[in-house]
XYZ file of C-alpha atoms in Angstrom:
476
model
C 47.509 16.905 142.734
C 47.807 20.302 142.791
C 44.146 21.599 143.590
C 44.214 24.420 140.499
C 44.398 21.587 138.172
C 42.139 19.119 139.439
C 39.403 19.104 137.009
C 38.717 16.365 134.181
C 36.435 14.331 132.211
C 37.111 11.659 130.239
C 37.863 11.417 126.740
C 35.164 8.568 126.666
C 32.620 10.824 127.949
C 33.528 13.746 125.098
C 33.084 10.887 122.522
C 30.006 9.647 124.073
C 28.080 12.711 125.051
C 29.346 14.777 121.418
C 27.061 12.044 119.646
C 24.091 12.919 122.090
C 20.637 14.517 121.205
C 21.848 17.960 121.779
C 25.622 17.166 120.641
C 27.122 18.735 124.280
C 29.116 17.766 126.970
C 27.630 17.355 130.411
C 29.093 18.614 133.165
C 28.513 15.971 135.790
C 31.939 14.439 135.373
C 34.184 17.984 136.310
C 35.379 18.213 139.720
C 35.308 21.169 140.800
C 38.047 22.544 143.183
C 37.454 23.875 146.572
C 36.507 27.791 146.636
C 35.888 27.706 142.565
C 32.245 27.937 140.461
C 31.825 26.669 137.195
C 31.612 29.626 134.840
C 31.163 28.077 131.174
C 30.390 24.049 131.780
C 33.096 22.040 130.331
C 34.486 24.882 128.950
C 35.756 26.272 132.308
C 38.851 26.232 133.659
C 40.785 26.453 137.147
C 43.611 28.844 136.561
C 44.351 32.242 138.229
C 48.006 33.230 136.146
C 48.625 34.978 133.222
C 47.358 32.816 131.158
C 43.949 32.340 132.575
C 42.457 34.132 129.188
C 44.855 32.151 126.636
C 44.288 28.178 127.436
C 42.380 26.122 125.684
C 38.980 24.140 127.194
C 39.639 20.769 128.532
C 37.474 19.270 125.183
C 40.040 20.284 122.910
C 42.074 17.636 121.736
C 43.462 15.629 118.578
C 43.040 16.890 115.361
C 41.483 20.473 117.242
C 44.197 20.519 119.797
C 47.032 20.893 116.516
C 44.273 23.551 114.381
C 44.379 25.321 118.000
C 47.825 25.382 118.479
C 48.045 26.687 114.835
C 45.375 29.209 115.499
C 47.076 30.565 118.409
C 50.201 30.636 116.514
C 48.753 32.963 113.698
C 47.105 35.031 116.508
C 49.877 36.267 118.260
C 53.284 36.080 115.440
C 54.054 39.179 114.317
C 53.272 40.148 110.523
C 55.754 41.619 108.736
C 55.086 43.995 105.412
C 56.824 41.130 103.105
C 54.755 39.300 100.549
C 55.184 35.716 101.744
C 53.967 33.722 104.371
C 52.930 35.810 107.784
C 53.445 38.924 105.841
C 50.778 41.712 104.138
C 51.112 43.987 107.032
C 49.523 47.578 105.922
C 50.195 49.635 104.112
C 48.426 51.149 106.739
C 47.492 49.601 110.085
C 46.420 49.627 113.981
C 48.074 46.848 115.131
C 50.965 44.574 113.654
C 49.155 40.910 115.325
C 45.598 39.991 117.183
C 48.047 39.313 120.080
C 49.700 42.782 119.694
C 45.975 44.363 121.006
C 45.083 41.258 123.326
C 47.860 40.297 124.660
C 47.632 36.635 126.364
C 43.771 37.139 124.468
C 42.791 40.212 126.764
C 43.538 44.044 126.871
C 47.001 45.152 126.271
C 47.949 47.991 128.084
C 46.717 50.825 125.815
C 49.361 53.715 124.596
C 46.813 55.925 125.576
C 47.946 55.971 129.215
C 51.674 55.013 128.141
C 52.585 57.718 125.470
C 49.362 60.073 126.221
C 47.926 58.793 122.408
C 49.043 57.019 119.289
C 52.048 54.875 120.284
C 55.491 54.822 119.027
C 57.662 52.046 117.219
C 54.374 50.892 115.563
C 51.612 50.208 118.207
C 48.835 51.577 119.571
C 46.716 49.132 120.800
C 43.725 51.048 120.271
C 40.979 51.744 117.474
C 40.278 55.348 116.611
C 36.942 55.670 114.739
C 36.478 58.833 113.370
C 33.122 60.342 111.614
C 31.513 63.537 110.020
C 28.842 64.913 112.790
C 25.939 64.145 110.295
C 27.351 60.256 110.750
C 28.959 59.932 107.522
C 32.898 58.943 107.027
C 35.132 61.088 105.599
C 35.697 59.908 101.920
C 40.048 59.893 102.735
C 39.539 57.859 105.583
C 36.830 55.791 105.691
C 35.393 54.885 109.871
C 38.499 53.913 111.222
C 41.415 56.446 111.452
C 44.745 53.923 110.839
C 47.796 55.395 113.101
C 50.592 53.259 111.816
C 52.182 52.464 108.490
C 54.956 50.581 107.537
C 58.521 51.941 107.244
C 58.117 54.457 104.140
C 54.113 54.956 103.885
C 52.795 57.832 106.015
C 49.985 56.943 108.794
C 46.415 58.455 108.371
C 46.759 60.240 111.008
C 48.072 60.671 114.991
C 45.816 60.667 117.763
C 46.178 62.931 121.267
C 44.903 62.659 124.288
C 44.574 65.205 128.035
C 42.812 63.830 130.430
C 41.029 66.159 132.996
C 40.620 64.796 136.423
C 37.535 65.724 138.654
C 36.884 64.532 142.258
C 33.823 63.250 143.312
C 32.831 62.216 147.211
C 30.845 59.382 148.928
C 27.720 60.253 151.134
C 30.632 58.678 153.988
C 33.055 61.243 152.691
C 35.524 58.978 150.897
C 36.720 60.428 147.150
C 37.305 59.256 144.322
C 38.462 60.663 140.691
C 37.057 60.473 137.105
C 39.113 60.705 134.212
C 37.264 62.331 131.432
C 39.677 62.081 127.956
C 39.426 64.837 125.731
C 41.085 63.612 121.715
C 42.960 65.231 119.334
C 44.542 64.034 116.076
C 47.224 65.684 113.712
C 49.023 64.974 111.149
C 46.556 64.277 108.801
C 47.702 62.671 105.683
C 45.339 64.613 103.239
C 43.071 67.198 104.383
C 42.683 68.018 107.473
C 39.380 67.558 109.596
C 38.223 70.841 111.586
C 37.468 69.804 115.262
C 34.280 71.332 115.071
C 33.056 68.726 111.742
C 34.791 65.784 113.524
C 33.133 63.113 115.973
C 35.811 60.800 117.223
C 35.582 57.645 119.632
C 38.760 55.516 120.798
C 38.228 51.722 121.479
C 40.815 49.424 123.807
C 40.829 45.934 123.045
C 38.172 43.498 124.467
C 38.729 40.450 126.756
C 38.711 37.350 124.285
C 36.705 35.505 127.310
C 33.741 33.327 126.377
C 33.744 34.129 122.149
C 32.977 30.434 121.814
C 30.077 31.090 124.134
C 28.553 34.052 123.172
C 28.483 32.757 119.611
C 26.739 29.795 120.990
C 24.077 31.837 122.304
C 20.782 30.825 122.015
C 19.341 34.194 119.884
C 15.518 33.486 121.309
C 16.738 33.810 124.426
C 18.181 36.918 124.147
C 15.147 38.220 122.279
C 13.374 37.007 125.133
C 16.035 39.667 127.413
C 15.173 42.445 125.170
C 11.329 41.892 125.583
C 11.607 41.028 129.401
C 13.843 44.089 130.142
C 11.383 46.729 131.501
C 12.221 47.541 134.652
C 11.134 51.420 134.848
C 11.303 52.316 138.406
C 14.958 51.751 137.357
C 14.735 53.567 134.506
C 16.256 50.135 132.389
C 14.943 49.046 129.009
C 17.223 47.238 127.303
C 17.227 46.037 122.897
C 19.029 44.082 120.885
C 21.234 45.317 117.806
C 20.464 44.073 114.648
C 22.433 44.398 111.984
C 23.416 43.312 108.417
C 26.364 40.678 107.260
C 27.061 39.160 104.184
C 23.822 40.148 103.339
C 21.572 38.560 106.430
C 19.839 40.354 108.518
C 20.902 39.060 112.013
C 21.290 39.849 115.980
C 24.157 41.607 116.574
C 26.332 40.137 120.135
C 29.898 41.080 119.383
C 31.516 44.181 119.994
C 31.382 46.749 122.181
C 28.024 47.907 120.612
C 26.609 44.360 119.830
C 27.298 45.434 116.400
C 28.648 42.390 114.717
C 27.150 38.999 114.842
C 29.874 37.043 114.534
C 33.566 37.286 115.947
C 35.141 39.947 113.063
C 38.307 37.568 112.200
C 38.537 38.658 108.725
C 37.647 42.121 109.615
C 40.122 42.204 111.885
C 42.739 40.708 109.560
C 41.437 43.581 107.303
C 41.499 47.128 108.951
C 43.224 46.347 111.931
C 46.142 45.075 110.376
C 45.607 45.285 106.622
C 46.065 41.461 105.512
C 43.168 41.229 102.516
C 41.797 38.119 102.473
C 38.601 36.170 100.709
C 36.166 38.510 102.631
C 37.624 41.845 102.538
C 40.274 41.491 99.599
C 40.803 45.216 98.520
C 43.314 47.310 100.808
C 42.071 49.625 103.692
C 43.969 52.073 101.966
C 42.494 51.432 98.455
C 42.466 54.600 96.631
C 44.623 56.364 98.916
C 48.347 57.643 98.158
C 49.408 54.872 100.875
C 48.699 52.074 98.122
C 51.337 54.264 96.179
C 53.475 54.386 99.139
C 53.598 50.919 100.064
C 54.635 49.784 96.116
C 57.535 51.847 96.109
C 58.239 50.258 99.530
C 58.001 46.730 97.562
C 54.781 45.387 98.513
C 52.575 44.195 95.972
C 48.958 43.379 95.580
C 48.245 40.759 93.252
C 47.316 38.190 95.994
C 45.303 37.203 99.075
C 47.128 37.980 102.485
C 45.680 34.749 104.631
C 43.317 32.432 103.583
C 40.200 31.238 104.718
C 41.828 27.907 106.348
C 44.194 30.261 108.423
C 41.376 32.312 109.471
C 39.094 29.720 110.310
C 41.986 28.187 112.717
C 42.062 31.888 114.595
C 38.371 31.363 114.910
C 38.870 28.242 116.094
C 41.607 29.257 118.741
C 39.097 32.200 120.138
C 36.057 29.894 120.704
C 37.421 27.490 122.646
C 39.920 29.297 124.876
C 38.600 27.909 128.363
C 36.561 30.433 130.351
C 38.337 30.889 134.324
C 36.177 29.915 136.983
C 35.164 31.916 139.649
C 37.183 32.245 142.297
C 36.818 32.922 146.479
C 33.344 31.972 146.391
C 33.512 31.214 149.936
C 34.997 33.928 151.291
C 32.233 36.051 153.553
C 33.525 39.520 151.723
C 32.852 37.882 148.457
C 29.612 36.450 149.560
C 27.962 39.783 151.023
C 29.867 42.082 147.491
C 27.357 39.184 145.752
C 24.385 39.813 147.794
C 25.022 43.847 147.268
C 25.650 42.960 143.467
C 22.242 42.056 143.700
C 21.101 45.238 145.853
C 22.244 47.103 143.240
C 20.328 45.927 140.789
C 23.524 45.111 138.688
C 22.246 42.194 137.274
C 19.192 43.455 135.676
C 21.711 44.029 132.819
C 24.862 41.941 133.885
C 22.507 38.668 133.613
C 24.481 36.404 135.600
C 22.993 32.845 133.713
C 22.594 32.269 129.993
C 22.220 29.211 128.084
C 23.574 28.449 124.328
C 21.955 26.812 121.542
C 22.066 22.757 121.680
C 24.230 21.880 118.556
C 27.153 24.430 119.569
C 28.912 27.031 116.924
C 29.495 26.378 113.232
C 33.079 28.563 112.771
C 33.655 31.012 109.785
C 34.974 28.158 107.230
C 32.022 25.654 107.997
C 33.762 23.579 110.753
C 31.536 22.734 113.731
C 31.974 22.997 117.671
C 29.125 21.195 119.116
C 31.063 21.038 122.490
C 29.878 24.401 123.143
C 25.902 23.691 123.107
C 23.635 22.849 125.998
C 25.491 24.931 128.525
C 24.779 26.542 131.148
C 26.895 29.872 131.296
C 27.336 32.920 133.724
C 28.981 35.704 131.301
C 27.238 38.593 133.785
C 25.656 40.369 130.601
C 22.439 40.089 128.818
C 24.298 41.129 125.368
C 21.708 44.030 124.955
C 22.050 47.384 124.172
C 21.946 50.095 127.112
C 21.942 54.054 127.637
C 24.687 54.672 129.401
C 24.370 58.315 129.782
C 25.019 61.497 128.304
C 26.676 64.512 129.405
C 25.300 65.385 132.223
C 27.423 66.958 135.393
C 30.408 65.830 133.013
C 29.561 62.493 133.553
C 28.325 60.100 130.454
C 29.572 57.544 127.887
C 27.991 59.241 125.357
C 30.535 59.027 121.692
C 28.223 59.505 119.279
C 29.128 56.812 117.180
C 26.439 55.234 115.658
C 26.387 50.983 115.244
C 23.804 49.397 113.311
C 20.714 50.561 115.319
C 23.019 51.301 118.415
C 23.000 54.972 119.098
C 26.294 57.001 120.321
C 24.653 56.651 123.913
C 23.994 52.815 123.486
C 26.155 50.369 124.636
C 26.110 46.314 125.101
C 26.355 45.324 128.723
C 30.092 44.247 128.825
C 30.340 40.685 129.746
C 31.950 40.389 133.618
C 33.481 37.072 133.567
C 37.111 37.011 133.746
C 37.522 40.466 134.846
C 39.010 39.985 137.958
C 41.838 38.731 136.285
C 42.720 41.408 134.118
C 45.787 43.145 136.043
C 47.632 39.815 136.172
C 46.851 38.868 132.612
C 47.507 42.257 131.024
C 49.370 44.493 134.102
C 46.869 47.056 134.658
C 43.129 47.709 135.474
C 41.586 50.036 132.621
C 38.116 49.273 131.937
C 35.463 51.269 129.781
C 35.622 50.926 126.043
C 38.587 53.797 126.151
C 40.186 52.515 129.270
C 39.316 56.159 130.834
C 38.282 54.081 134.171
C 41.546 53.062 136.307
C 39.774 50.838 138.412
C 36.593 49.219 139.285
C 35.121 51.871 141.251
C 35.579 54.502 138.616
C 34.356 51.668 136.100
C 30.992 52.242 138.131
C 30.650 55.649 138.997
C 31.169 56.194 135.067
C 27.326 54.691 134.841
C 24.914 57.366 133.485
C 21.364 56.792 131.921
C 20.313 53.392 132.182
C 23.051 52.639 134.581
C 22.371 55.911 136.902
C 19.867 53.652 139.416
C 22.832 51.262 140.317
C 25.190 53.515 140.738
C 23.873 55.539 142.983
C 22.570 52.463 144.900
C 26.531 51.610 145.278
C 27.355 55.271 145.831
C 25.138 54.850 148.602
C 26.087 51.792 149.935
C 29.000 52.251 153.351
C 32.679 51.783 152.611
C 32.401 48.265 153.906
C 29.543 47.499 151.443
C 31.305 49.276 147.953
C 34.438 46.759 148.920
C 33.087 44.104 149.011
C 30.809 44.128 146.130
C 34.446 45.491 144.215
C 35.707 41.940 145.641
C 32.973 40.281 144.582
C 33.788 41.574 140.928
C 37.448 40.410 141.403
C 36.524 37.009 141.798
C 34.834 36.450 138.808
């Protein structure tokens, strides 16, 4: 059998163990290949391709294994700007499919690096959020800047961006280069915004690795996180995000600011493609000329986009994509880029071990996962909120973009696992929440505020020492 595929349990052991106390799976009946870690429990999985981020966990099966398939399905077709079935696209949009963004469920290549901004033949594959410098959003435009339309309506806008490139050198004399972007955006579709009374901030798509698990997290222990992380001779004090959604006050995990609590399937239905459903069921463009636009173009508005069932099947399809397991663990670079993981004090906020709650996930339509409670998981994150710098010596990650209580300089410690398959999932190696790192090292020496301690401990480190604890990163 071919070793990346030797992993099971039994289908009499998901029946059994799903009517248990704490309604999980154990993990006692996975084999685990030779040279792989469990990263998720039963939710991991033993592949290394291109579709490492996009198959489903080994508990998926039946009746879930068909909602999946249809999830998946609905995720990555193409809408079109017709009224029927798969259709509702715009007026106004970002991106034409959740696939179109994450392709394979991870970062598409963004147009930033491609076309040097907003990307041609409708795609992007980006999120522009745009907002006055007092904070508030500009009443034409609302917090999101939409750079497509469909074929008649006129986009919201077109973003620009020139990168200038600055080189930096090791203690041991090796160099290295940081990207530093620098946005633009014209033609405005109303008024436009002076640079000076603008704030803008560019987001790539996330990794869709772990959603099942991280909203199976078990909220007291990441409260405890927030209370245990005081670490001042490293200048680290991390919070949670709280924040407020269909009318609960809650703790905020998702996002690149921790500042949604759930997954954003209907809000990314809404603004990033502008299908109105139960949740959000007026247009993005609601009150603007596009509306206008978009009837002459033949689209009409007297019904729902997707419904509820539909979404709850993309929800479905996220949270139990099978997390990859970590790769190379035996290899002696691996093992010492580990230990100096740990030397650098990386995983006071990458927490390598989590745990989720013991009854699993309820999804957005009421349907329950209990196969993702009672496990132990190794996401590398503590889902908290961090400084990561301001400008300082050009260096910072400062966007002043304000998230629930997240400030612009706050951001929640991205989650690690998976990473090392990025450039064969997606084709290239952009990391940051703007993809203005090219690599891992840059990824790093990007670290400001809360980060600064550990990145000058890698700085620090030899050649020998930075390489391996980059390969270490790769094999998660």
């Amino acid at each position: 059998m071919n070793h990346f595929l030797k992993y099971s349990f039994s289908i009499f052991c998901l029946l059994a163990c799903s009517a248990c106390d704490d309604d999980g799976i154990g993990v006692l009946d996975i084999e685990i290949p030779e040279g792989y870690a469990l990263s998720a429990g039963t939710s991991t999985i033993f592949l290394s391709s291109s579709v490492a981020y996009d198959t489903p966990a080994d508990w998926i099966t039946g009746a879930y294994d068909v909602r999946f398939t249809r999830g998946d399905r609905l995720y990555d077709d193409v809408r079109t700007s017709n009224n029927g079935h798969g259709g509702g696209l715009g007026p106004v949009y970002a991106g034409y499919s959740c696939g179109s963004c994450h392709r394979n469920a991870g970062r598409t290549k963004p147009s930033l690096w491609t076309e040097g901004g907003s990307g041609s033949y409708g795609f992007s594959s980006m999120l522009v959020y745009i907002s006055r410098k007092n904070g508030a959003f500009f009443q034409d435009y609302g917090r999101v800047l939409h750079d497509q339309a469909i074929y008649g309506v006129q986009p919201e806008g077109k973003l620009s961006v020139e990168y200038t490139y600055e080189t930096f050198s090791f203690p041991d004399g090796e160099a290295y280069t940081l990207c530093k972007p620098q946005y633009s955006i014209s033609e405005w579709y109303a008024e436009e915004i002076k640079p000076e009374d603008l704030f803008c901030t560019v987001r790539i798509p996330l990794r869709h690795v772990g959603m099942g698990q991280m909203m199976a997290l078990d909220p007291i222990e990441i409260e405890a996180l927030a209370a245990k992380s005081n670490y001042p001779e490293y200048g680290i004090s991390g919070r949670c995000n709280y924040i407020t959604e269909r009318g609960v006050r809650c703790l905020g995990l998702s996002g690149n600011k921790a500042q949604h609590a759930d997954l954003t399937v209907e809000l990314g239905f809404s603004s990033d493609m502008g299908v109105t459903n139960s949740r959000y069921p007026e247009e993005i463009c609601e009150g603007q000329t596009q509306v206008n636009q978009g009837s002459m173009m033949g689209l009409s508005y007297d019904q729902l986009d997707v419904s509820t069932e539909e979404m709850e099947n993309v929800d479905l399809y996220m949270q139990s994509l099978g997390v990859p397991a970590r790769r190379n663990i035996n290899d002696p670079q691996v093992i010492k880029g580990e230990q100096n993981f740990y030397k650098a004090k990386c995983h006071l906020c990458h927490v390598t071990t989590l745990h989720t709650k013991p009854r699993g996930t309820v999804l957005l339509n009421n349907t329950q996962l209990p196969w993702l409670g009672g496990q132990t998981i190794h996401p590398y994150s503590d889902y908290l909120l961090h400084d990561m710098g301001s400008e300082i010596m050009g260096v910072g990650l400062n966007d002043n973009y304000v998230s629930g209580l997240a400030r612009g300089n706050e951001w929640r410690t991205t989650p690690l696992w998976g990473i090392g398959l990025q450039e064969k999932v997606n084709g290239h190696t952009y990391f940051l929440h703007d993809g203005r790192a090219r690599n891992l090292t840059e990824a790093i020496m990007w670290h400001g505020g809360e980060g600064e301690a550990s990145k000058n401990l890698f700085k620090n480190m030899s050649k020998e020492d930075r390489d391996a604890l980059i390969a270490f990163l790769n094999s998660l």
